[in-house]
PDB file of C-alpha atoms in Angstrom:
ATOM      1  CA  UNK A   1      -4.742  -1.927   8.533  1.00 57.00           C
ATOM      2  CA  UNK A   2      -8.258  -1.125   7.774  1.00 61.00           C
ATOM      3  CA  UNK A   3      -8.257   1.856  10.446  1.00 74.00           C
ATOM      4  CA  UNK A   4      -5.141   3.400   7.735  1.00 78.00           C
ATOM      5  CA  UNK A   5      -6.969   4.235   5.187  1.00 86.00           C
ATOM      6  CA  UNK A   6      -4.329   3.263   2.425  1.00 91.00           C
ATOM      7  CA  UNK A   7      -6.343   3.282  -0.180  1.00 93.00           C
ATOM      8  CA  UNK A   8      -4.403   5.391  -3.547  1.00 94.00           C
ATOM      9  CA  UNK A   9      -1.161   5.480  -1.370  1.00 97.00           C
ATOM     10  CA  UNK A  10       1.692   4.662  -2.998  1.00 98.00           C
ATOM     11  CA  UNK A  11       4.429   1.996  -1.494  1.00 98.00           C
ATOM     12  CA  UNK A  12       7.935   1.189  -2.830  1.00 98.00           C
ATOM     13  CA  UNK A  13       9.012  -1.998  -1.533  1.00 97.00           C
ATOM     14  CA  UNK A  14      12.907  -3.453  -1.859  1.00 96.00           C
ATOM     15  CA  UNK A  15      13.704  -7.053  -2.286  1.00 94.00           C
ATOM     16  CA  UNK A  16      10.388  -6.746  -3.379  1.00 95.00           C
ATOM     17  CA  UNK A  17      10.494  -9.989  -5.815  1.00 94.00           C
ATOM     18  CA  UNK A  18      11.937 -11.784  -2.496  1.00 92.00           C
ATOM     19  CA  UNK A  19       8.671 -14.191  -0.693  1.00 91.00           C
ATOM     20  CA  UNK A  20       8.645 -12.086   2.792  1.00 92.00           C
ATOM     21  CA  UNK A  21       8.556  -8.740   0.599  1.00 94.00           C
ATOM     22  CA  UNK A  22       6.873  -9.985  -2.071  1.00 96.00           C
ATOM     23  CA  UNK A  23       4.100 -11.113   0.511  1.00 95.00           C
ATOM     24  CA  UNK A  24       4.370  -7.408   1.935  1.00 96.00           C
ATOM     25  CA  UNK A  25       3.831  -5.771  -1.256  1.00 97.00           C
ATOM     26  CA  UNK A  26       0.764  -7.995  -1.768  1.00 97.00           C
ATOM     27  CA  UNK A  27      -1.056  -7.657   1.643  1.00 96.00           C
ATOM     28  CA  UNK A  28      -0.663  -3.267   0.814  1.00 96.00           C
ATOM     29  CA  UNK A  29      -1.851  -3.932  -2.808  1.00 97.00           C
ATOM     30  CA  UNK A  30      -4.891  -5.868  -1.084  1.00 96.00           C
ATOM     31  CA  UNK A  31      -5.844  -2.685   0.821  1.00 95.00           C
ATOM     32  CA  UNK A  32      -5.297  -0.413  -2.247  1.00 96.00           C
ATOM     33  CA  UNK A  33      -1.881   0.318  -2.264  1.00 97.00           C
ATOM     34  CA  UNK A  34      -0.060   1.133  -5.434  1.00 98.00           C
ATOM     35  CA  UNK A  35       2.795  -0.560  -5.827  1.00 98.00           C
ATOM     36  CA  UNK A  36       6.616  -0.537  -7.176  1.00 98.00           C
ATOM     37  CA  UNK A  37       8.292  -3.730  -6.587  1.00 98.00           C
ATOM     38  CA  UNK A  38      12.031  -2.559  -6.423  1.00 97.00           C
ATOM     39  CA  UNK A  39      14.200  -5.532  -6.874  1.00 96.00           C
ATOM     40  CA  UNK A  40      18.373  -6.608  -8.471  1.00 95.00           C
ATOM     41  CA  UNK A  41      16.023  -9.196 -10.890  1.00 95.00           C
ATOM     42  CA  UNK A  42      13.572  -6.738 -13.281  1.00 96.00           C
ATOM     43  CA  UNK A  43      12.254  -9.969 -14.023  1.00 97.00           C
ATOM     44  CA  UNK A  44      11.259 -11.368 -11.274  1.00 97.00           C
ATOM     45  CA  UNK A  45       9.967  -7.749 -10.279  1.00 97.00           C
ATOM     46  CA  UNK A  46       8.226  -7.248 -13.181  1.00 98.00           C
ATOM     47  CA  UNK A  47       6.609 -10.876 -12.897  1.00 98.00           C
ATOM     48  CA  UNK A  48       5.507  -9.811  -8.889  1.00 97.00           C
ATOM     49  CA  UNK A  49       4.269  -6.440 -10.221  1.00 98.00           C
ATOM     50  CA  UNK A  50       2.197  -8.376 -12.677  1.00 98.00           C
ATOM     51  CA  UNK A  51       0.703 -11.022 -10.396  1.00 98.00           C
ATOM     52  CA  UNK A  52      -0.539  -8.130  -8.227  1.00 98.00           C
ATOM     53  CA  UNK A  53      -2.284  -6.089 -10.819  1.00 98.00           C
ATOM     54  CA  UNK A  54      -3.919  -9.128 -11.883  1.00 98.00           C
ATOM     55  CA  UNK A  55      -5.156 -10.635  -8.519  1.00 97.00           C
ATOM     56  CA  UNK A  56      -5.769  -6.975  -6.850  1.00 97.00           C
ATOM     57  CA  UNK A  57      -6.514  -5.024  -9.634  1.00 97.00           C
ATOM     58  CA  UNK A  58      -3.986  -2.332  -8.585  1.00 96.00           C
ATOM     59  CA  UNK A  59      -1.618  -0.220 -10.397  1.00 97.00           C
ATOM     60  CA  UNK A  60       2.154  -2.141  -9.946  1.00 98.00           C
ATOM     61  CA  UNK A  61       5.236  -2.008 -11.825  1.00 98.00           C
ATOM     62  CA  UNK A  62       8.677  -3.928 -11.247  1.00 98.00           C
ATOM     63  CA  UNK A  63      12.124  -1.793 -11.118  1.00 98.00           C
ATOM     64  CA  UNK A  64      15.471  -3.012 -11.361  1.00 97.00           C
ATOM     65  CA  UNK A  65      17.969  -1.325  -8.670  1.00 96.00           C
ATOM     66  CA  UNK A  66      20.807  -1.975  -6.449  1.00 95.00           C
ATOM     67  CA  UNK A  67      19.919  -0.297  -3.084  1.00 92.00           C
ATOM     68  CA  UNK A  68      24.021   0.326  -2.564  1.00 91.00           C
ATOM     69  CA  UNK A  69      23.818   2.069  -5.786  1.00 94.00           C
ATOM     70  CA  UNK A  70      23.045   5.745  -5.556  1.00 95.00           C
ATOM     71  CA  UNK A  71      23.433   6.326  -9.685  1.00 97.00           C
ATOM     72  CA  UNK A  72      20.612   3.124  -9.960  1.00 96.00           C
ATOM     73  CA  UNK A  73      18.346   4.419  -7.177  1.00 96.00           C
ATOM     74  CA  UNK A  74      18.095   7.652  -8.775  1.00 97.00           C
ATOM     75  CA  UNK A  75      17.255   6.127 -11.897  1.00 97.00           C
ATOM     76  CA  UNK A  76      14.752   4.112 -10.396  1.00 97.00           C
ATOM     77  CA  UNK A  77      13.018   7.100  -8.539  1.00 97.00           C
ATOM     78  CA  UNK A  78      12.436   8.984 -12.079  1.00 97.00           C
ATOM     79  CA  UNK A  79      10.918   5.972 -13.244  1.00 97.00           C
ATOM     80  CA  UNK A  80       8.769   5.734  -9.827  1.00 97.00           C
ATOM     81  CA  UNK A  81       7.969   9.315 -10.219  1.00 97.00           C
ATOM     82  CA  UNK A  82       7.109   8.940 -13.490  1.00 97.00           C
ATOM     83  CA  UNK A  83       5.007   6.231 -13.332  1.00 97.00           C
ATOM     84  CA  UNK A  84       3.463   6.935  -9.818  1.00 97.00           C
ATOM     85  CA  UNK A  85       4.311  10.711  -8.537  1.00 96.00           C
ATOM     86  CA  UNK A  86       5.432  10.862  -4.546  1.00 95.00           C
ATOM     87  CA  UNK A  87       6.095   7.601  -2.521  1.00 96.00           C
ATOM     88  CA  UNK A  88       3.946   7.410   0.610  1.00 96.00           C
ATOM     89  CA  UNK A  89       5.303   4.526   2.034  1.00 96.00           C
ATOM     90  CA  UNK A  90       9.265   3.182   2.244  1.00 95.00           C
ATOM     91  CA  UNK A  91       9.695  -0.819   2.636  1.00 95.00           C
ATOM     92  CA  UNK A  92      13.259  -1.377   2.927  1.00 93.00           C
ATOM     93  CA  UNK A  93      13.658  -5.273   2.589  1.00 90.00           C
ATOM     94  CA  UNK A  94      16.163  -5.523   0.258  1.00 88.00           C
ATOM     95  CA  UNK A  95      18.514  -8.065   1.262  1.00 76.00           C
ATOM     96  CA  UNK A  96      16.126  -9.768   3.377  1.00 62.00           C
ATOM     97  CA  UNK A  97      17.244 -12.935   4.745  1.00 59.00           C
ATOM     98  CA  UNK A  98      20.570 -12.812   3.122  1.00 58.00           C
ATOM     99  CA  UNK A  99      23.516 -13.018   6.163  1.00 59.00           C
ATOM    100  CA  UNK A 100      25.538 -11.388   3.349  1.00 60.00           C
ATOM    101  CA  UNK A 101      23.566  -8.850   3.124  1.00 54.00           C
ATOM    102  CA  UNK A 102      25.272  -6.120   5.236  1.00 56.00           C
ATOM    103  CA  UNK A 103      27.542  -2.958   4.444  1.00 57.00           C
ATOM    104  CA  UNK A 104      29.356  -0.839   6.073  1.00 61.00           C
ATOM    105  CA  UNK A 105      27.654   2.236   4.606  1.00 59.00           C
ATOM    106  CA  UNK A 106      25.304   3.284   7.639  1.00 55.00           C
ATOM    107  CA  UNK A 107      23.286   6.100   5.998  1.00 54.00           C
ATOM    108  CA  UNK A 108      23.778   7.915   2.110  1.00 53.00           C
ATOM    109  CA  UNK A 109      23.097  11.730   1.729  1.00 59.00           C
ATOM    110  CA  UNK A 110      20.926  13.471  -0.456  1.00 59.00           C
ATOM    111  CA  UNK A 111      21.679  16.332  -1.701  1.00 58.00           C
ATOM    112  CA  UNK A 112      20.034  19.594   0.175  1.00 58.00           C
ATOM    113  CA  UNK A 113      16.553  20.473  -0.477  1.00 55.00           C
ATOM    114  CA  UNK A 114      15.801  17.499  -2.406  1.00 55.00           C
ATOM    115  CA  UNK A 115      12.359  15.594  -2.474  1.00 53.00           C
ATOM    116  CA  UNK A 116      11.944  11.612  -2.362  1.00 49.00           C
TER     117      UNK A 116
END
């Protein structure tokens, strides 16, 4: 990862107060990787967000969204923008290692012209 040169990017990660994601958003953080730590628990979120600024000294902040939620994904990107500007990097983990954790809903549209 080294050779990537991620150093100020900025990475949302989903499920990210979940251990595999959790453990993703830290290895990114470790190569200078700000971080948003999108997660159904703020809490736990937050709690991740605040473990990583502490051990990596990188910017991180926990969200609270539901991924099948278009209203509470748009709420969370003004915070991310906000807070962070443009996301470089997309981690969708949400839902992880849950076998319940499926939908129907194959892809959601944006509307036309519209930025991440």
């Amino acid at each position: 990862m080294n050779e990537l040169n991620l150093k100020d990017k900025v990475a949302v990660i989903t499920g990210g107060a979940g251990v595999i994601c959790s453990t993703m958003a830290r290895s990114l953080a470790a190569h200078g990787v700000k971080t948003i730590i999108l997660d159904l628990n703020k809490e736990l979120a937050t709690d991740v967000a605040k473990q990583i600024e502490k051990e990596f000294n990188i910017p991180s902040i926990g969200v609270s969204a539901n991924v099948l939620d278009k209203v509470s994904l748009e709420e969370a990107r003004k915070i991310i923008h906000n807070k962070f500007g443009l996301v470089d990097i997309l981690i969708n983990g949400a839902g992880g290692n849950s076998p319940s954790a499926t939908t129907q809903v194959e892809k959601m549209q944006g509307t036309e012209g519209e930025k991440n």
